[in-house]
Short mmCIF file of N, CA and C and ligand atoms in Angstrom, two decimals:
data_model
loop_
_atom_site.label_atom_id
_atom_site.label_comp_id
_atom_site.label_asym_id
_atom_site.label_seq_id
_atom_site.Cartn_x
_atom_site.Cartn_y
_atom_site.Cartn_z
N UNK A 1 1.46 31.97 1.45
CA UNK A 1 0.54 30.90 1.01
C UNK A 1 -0.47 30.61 2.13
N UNK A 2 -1.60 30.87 1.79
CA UNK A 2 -2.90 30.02 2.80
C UNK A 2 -2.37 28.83 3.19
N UNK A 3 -2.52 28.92 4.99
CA UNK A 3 -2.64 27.75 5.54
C UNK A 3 -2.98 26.35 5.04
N UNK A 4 -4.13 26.39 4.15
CA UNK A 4 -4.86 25.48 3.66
C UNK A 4 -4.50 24.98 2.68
N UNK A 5 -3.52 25.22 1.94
CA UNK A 5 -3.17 25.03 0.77
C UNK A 5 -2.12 23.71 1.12
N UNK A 6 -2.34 22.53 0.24
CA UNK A 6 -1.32 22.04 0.30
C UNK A 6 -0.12 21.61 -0.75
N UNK A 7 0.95 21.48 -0.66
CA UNK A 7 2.02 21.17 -1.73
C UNK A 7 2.47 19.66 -2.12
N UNK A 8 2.18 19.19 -3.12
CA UNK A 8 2.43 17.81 -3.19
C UNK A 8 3.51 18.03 -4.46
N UNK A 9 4.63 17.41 -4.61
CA UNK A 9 5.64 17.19 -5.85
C UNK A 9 5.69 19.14 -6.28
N UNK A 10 5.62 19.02 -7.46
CA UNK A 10 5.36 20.54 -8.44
C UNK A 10 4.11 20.94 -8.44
N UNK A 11 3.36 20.53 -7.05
CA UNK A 11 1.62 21.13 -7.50
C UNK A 11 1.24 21.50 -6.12
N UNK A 12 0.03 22.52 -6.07
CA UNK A 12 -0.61 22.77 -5.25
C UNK A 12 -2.01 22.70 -4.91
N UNK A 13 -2.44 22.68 -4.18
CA UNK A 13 -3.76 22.03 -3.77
C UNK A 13 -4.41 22.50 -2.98
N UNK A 14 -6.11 22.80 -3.48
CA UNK A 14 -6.77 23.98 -2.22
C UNK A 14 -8.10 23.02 -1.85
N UNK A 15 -8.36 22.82 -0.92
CA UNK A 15 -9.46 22.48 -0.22
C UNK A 15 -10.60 22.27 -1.15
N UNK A 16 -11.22 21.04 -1.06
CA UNK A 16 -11.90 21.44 -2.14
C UNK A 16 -13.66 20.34 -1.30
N UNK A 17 -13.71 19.08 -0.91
CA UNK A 17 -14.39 18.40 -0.34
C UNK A 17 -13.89 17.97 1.21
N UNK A 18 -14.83 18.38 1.77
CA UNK A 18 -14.28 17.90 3.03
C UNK A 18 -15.02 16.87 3.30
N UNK A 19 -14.16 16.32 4.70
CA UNK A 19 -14.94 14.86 5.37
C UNK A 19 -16.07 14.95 5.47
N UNK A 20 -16.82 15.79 6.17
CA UNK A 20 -17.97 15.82 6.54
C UNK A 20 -18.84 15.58 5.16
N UNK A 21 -18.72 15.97 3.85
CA UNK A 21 -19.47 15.66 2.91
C UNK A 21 -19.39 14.51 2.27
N UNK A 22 -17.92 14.21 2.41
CA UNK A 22 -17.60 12.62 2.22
C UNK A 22 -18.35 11.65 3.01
N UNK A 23 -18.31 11.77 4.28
CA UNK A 23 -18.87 10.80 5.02
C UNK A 23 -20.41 10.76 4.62
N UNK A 24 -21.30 12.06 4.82
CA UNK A 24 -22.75 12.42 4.43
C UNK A 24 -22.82 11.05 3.45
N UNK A 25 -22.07 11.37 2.17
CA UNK A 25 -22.87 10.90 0.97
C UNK A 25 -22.21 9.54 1.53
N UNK A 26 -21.50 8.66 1.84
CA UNK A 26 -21.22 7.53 2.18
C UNK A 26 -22.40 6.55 3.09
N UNK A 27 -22.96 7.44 4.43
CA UNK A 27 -23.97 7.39 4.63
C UNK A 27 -25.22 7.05 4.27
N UNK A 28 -25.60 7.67 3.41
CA UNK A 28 -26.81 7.35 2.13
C UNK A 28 -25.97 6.15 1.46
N UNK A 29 -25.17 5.93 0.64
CA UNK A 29 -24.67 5.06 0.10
C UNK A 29 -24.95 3.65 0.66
N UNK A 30 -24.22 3.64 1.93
CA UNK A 30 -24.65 2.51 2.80
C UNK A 30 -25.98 2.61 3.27
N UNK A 31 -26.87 3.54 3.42
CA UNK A 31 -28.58 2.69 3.46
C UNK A 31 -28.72 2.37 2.12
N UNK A 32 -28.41 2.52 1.40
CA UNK A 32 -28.65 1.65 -0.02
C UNK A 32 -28.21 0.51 -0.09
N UNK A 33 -27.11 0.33 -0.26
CA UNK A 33 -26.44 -1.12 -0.10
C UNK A 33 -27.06 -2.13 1.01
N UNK A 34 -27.27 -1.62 2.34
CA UNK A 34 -28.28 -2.41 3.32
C UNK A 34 -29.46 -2.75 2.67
N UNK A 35 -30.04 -1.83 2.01
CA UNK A 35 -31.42 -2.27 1.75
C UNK A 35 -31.39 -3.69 0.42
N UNK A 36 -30.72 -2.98 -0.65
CA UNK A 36 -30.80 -3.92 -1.71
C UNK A 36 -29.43 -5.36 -2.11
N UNK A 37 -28.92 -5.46 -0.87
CA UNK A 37 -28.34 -6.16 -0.69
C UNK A 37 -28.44 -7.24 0.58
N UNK A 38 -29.78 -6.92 1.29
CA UNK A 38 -30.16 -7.86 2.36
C UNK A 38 -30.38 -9.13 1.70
N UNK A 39 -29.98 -10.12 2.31
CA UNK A 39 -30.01 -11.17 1.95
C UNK A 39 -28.86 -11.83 1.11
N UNK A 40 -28.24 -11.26 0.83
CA UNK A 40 -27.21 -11.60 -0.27
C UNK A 40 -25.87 -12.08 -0.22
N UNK A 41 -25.78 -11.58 1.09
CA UNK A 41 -24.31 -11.66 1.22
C UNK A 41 -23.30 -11.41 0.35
N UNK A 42 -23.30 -9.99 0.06
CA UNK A 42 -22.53 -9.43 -1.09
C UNK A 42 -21.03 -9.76 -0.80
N UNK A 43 -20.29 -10.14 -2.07
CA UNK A 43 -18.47 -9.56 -1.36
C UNK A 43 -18.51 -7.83 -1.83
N UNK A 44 -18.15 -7.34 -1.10
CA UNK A 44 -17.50 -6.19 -1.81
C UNK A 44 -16.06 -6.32 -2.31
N UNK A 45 -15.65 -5.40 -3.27
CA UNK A 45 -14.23 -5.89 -3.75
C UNK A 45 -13.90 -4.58 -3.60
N UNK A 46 -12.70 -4.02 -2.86
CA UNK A 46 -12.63 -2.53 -2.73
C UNK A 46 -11.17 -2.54 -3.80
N UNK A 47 -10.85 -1.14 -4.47
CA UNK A 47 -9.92 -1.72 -5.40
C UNK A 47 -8.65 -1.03 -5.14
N UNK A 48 -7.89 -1.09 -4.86
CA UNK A 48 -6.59 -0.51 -4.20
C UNK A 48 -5.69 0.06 -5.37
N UNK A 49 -5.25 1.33 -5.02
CA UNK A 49 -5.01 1.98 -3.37
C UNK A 49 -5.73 3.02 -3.04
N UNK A 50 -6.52 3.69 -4.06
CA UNK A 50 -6.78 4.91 -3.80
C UNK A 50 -8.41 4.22 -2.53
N UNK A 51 -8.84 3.17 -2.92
CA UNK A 51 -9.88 3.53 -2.13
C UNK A 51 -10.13 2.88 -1.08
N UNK A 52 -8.98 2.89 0.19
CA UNK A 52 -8.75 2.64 1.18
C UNK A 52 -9.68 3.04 2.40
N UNK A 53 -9.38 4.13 2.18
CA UNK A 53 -10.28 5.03 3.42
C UNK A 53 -11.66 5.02 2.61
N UNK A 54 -12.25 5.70 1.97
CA UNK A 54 -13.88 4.99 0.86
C UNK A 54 -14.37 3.42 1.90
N UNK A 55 -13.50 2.20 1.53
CA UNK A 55 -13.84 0.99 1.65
C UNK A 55 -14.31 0.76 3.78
N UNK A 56 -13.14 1.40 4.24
CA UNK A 56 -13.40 1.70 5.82
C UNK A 56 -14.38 2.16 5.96
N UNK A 57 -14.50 3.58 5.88
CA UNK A 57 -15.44 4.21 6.16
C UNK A 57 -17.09 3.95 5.40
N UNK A 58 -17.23 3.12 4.74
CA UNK A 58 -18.09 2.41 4.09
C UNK A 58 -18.58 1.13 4.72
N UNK A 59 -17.74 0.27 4.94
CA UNK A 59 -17.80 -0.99 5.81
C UNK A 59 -18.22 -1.39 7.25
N UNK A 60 -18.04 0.44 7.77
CA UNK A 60 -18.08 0.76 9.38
C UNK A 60 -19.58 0.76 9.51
N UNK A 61 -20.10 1.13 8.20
CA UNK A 61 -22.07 1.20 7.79
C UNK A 61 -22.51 0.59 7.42
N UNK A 62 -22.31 -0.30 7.29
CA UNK A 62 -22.62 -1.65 6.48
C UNK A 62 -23.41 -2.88 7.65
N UNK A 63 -24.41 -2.82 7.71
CA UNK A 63 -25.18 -3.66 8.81
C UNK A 63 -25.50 -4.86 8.54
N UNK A 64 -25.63 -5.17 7.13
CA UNK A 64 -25.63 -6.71 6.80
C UNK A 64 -24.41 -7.96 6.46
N UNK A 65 -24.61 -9.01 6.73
CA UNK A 65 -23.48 -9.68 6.87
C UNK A 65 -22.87 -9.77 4.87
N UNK A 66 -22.03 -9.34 4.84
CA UNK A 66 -21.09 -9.44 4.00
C UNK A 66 -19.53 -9.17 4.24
N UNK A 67 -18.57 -9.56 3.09
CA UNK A 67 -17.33 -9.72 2.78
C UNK A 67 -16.58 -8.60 2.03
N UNK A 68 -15.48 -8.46 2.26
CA UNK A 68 -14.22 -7.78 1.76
C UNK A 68 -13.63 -8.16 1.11
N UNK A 69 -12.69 -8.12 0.22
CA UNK A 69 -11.79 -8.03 -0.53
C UNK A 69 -11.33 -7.23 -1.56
N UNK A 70 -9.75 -7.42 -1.50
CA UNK A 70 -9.01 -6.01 -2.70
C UNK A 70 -8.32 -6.71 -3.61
N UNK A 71 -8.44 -5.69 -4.45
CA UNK A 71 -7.79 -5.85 -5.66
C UNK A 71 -6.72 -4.69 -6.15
N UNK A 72 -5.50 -4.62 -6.38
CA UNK A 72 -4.91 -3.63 -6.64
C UNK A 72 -4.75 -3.58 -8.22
N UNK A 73 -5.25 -2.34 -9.14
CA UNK A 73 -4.89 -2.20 -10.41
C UNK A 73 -4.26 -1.10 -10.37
N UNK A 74 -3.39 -0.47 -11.36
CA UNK A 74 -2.95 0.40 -11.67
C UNK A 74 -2.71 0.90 -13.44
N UNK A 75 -3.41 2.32 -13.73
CA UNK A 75 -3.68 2.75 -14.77
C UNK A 75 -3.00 3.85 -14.93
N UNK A 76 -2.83 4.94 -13.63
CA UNK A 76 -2.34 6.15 -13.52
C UNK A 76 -0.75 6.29 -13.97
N UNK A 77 -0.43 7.33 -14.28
CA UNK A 77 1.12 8.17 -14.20
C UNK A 77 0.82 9.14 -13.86
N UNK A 78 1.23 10.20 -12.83
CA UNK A 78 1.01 11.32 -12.71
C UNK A 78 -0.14 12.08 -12.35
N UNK A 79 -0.88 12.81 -13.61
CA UNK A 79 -1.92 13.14 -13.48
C UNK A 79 -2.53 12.85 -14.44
N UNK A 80 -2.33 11.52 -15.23
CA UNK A 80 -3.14 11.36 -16.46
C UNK A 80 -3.76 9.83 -16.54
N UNK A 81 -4.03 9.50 -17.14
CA UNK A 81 -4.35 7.83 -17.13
C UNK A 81 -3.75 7.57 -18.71
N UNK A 82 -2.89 6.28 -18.33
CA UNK A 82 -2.28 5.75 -19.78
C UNK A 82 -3.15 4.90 -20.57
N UNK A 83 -4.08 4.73 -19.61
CA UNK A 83 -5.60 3.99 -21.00
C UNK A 83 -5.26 2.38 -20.54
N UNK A 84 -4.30 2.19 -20.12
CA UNK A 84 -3.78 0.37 -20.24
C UNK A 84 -4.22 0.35 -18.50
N UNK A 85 -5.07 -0.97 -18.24
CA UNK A 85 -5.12 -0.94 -16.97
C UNK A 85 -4.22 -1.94 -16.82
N UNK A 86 -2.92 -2.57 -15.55
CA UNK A 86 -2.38 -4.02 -15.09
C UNK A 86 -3.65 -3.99 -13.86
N UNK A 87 -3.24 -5.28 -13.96
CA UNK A 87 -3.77 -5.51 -12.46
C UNK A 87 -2.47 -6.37 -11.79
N UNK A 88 -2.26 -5.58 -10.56
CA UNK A 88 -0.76 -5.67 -9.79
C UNK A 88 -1.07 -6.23 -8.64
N UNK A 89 -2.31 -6.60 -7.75
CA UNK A 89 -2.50 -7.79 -6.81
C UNK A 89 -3.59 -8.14 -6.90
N UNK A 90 -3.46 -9.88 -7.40
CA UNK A 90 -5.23 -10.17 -7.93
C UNK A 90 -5.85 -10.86 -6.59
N UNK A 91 -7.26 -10.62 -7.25
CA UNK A 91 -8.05 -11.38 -6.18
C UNK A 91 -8.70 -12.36 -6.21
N UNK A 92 -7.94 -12.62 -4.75
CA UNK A 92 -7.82 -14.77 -4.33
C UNK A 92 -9.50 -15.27 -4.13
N UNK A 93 -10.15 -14.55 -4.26
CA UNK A 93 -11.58 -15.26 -3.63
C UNK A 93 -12.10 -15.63 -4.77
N UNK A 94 -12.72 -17.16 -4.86
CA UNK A 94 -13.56 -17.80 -5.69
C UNK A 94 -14.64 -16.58 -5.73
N UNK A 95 -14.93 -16.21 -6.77
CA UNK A 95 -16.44 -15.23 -7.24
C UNK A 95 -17.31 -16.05 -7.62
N UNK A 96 -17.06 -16.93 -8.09
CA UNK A 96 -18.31 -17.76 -8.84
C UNK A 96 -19.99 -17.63 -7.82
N UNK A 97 -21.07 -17.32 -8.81
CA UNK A 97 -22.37 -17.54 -8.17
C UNK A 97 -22.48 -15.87 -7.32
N UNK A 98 -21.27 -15.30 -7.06
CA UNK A 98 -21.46 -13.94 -5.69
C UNK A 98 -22.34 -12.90 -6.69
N UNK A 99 -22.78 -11.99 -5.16
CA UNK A 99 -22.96 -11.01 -5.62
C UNK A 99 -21.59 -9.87 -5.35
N UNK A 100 -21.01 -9.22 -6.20
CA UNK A 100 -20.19 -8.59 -5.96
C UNK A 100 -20.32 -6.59 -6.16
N UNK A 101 -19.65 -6.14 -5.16
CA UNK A 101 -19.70 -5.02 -5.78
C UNK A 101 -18.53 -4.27 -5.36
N UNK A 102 -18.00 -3.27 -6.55
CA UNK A 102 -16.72 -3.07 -6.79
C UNK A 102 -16.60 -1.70 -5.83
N UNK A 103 -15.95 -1.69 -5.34
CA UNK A 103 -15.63 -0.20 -4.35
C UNK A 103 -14.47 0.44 -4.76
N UNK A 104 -14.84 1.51 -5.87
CA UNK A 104 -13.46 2.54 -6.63
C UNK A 104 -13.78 4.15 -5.72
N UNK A 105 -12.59 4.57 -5.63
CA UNK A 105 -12.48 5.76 -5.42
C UNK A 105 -12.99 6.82 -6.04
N UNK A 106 -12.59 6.48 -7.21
CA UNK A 106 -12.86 7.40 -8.39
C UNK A 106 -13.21 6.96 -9.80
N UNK A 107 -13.87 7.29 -10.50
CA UNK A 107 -14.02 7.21 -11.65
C UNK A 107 -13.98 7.94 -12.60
N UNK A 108 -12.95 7.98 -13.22
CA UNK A 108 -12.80 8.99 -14.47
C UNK A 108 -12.78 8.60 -15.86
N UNK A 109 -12.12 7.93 -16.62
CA UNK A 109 -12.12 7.74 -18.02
C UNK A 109 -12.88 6.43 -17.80
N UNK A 110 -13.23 6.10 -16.70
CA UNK A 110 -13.56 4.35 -16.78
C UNK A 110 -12.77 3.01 -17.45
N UNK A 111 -11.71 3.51 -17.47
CA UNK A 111 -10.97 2.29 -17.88
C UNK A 111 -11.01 0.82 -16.91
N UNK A 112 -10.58 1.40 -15.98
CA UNK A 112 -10.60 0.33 -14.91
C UNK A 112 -11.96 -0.22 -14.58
N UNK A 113 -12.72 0.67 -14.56
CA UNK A 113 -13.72 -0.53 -14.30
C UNK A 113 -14.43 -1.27 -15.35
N UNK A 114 -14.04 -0.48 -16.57
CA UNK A 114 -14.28 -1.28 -17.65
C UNK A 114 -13.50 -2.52 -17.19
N UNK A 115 -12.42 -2.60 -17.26
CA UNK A 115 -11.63 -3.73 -17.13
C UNK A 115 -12.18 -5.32 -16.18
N UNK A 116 -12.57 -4.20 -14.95
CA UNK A 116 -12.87 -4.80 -14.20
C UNK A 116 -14.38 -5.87 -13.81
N UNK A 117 -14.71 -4.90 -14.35
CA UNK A 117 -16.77 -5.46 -14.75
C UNK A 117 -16.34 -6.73 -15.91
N UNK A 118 -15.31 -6.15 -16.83
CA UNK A 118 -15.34 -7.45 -18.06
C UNK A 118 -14.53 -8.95 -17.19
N UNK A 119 -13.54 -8.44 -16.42
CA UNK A 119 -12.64 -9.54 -15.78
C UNK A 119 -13.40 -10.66 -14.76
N UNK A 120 -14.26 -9.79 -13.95
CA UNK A 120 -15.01 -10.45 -12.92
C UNK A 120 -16.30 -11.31 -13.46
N UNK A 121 -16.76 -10.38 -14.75
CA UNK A 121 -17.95 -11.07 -15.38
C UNK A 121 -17.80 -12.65 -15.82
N UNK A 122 -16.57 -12.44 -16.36
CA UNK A 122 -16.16 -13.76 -17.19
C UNK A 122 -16.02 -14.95 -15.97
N UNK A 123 -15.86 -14.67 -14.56
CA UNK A 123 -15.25 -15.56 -13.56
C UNK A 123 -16.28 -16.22 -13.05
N UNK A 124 -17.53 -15.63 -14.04
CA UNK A 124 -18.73 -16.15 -13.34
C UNK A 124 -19.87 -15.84 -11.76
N UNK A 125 -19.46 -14.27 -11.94
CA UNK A 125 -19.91 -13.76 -10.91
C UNK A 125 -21.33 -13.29 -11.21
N UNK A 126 -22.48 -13.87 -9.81
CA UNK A 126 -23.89 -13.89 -10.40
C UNK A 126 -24.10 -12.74 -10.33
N UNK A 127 -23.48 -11.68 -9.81
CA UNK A 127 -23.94 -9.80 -10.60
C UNK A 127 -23.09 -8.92 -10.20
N UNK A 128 -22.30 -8.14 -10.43
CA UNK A 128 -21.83 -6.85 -10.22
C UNK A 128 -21.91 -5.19 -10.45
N UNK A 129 -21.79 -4.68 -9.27
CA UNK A 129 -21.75 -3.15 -9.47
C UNK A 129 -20.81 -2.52 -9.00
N UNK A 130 -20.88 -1.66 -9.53
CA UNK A 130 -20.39 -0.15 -8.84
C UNK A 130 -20.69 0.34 -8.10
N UNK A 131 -19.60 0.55 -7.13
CA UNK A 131 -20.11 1.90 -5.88
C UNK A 131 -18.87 2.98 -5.71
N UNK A 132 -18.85 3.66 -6.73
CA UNK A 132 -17.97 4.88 -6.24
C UNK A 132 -17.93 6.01 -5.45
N UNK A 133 -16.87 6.53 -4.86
CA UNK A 133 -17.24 7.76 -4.19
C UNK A 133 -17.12 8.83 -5.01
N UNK A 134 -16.30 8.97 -6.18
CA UNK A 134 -16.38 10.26 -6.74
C UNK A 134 -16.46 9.89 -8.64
N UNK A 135 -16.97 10.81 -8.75
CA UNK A 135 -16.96 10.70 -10.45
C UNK A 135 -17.09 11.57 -11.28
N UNK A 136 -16.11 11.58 -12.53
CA UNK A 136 -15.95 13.02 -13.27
C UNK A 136 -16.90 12.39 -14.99
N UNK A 137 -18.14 12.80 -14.56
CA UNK A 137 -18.84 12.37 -15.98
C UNK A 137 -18.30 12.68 -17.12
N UNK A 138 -17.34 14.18 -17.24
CA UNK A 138 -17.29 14.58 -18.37
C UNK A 138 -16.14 13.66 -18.92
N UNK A 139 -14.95 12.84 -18.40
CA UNK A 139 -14.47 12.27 -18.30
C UNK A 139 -14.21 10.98 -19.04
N UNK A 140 -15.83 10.22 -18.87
CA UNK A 140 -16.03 8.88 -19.33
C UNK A 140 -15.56 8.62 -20.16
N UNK A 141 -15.17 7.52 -20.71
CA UNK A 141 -15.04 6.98 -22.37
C UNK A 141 -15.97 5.80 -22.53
N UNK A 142 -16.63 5.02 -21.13
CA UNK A 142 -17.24 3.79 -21.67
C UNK A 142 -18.45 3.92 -20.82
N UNK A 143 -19.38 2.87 -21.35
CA UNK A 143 -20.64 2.86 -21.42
C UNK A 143 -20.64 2.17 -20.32
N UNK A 144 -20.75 2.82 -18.99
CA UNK A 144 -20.83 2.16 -17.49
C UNK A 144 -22.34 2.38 -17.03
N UNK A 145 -22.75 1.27 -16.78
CA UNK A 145 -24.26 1.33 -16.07
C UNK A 145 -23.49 1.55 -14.06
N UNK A 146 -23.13 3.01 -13.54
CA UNK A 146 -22.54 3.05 -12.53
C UNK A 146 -24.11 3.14 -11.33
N UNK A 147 -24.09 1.63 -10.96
CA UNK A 147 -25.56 2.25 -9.83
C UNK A 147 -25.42 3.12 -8.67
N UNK A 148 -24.33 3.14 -7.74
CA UNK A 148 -23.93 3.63 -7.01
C UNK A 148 -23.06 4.97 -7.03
N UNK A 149 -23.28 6.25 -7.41
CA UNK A 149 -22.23 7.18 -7.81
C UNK A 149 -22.50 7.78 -6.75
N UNK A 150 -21.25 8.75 -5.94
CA UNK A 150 -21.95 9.45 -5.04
C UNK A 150 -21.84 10.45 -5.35
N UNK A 151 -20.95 11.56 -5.69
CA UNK A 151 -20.58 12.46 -5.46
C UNK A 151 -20.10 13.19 -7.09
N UNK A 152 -20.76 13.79 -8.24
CA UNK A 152 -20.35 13.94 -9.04
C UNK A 152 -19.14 15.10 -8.94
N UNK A 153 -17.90 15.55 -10.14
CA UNK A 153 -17.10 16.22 -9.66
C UNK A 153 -16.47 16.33 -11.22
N UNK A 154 -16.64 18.05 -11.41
CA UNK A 154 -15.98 18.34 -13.35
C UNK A 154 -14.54 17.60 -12.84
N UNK A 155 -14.02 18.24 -14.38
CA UNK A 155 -12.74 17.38 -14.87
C UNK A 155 -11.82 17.90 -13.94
N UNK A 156 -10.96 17.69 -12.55
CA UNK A 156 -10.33 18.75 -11.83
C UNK A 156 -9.65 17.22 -11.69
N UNK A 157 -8.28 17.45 -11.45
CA UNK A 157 -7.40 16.09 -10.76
C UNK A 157 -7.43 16.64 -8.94
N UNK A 158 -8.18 15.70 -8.34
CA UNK A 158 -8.14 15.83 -6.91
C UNK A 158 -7.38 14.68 -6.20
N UNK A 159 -7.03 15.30 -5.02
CA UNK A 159 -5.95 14.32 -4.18
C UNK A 159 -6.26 14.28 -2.36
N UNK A 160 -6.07 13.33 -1.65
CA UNK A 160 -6.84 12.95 -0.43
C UNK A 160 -7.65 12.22 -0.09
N UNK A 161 -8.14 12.00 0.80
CA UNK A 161 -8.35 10.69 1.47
C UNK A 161 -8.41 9.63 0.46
N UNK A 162 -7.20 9.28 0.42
CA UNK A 162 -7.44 7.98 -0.70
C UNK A 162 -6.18 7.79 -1.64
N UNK A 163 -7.03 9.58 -2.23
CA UNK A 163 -6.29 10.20 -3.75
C UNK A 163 -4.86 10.42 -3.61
N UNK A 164 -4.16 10.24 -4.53
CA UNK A 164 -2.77 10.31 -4.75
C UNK A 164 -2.66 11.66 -5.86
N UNK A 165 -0.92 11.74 -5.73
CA UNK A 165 -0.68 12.49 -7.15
C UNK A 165 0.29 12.39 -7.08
N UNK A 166 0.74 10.69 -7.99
CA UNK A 166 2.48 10.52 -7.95
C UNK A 166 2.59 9.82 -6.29
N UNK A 167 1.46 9.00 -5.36
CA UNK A 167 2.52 7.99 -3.96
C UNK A 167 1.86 9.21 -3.19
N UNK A 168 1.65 10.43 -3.30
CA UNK A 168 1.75 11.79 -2.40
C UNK A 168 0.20 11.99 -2.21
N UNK A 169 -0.05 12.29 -0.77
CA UNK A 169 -1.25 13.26 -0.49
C UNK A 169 -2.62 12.06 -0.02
N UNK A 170 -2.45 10.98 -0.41
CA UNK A 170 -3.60 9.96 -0.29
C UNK A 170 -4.18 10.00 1.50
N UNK A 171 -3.13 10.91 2.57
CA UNK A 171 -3.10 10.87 3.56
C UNK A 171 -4.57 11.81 4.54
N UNK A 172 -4.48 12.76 3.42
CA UNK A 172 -5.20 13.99 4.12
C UNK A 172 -7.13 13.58 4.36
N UNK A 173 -7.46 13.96 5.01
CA UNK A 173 -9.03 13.15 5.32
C UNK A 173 -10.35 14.22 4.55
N UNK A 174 -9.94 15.12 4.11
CA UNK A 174 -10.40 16.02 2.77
C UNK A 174 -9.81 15.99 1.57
N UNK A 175 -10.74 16.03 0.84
CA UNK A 175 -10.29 16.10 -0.65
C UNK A 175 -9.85 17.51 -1.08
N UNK A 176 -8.88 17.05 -1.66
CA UNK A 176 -8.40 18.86 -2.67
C UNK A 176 -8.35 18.99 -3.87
N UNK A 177 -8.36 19.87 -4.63
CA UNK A 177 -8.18 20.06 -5.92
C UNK A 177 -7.13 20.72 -6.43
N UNK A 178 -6.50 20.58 -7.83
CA UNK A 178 -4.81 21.29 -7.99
C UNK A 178 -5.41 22.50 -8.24
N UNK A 179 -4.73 23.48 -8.12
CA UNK A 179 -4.79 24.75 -8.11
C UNK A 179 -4.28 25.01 -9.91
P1 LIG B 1 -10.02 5.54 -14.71
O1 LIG B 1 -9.56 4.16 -15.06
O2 LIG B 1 -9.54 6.57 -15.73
O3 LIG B 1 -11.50 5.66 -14.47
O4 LIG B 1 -9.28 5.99 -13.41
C1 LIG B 1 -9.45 5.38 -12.24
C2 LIG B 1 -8.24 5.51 -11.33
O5 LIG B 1 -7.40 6.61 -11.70
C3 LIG B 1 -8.69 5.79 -9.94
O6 LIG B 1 -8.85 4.61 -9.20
C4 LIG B 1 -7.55 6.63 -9.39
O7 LIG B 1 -6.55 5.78 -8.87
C5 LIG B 1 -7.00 7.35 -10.58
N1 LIG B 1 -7.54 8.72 -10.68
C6 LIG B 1 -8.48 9.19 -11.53
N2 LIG B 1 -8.72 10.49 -11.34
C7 LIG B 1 -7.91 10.86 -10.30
C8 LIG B 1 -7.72 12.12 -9.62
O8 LIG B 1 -8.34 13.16 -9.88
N3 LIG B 1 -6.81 12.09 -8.60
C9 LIG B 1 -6.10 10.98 -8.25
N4 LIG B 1 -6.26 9.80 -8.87
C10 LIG B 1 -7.17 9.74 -9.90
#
């Protein structure tokens, strides 16, 4: 087996995005967010777990004064999404009047942020977006106005910096794809 290959549970995994392109498009990401968020004092809401390292390495670029906070949902089993999002640690910060913007790892069927755009809307938050690092268009099921996408990516289940498959692999600082 190639060096490079890695083994998570019953699956294998080959190199597929590395840091260096991760960081690139994060880069651009954050002169965007600087620019159209001066003045604002955005919260960001980063959404846990997968987008841990995303929210760091995002925050480290971030030159205007704004806020953090997470939210943990969970939708996944395995390698599929069960369509039902919980949300398993909510978030304590008054939103009312903010500008908020949601920091997901990934976006695939859009459930969650469906969920999430409808949950935060209702709390009275004066605007929210999206800023993902990765996204599988073919994927979608809902009608997401996503302003921030970085990195488009076909239907492949990937795992690393962030990404899981099954608790496993969220460790590695490149992204992989299952073999
Ligand atoms: P959605 O609700 O279907 O858009 O899925 C969003 C969540 O599912 C992400 O935050 C991830 O936790 C997880 N997810 C989606 N695709 C992948 C993947 O390829 N690898 C690992 N987790 C994924």
């Amino acid at each position: 087996m190639p060096e490079s290959i890695i083994s998570l549970h019953d699956k294998q995994f080959a190199p597929y995005l590395p840091y260096e392109q991760l960081t690139d498009a994060i880069r651009i990401l954050a002169a965007r967010l600087n620019e159209d968020y001066a003045g604002k004092q955005p919260l960001f809401v980063a959404v846990l777990n997968g987008s841990f390292m995303f929210a760091a390495d995002l925050m480290k670029r971030l030159s205007i004064p704004c806020e953090v906070a997470f939210i943990r949902v969970a939708s996944y089993e395995g390698t599929g999404s069960t369509g039902k999002v919980r949300e398993v640690l909510g978030l304590q910060e008054d939103v009312k009047g903010r500008h908020l913007v949601l920091l997901e790892d990934i976006v695939d069927t859009g459930h969650t942020i469906r969920y999430l755009l409808d949950m935060l809307s209702s709390r009275g938050a004066a605007s929210v977006e999206v800023a993902c690092l990765l996204i599988k268009p073919e994927c979608l099921q809902h009608e997401l106005n996503i302003r921030y996408a970085s990195i488009s990516i076909p239907n492949e289940f990937v795992v690393g910096y962030g990404l899981d498959y099954d608790g496993l692999g969220r460790n590695y600082p490149d992204v992989y794809k299952a073999l």
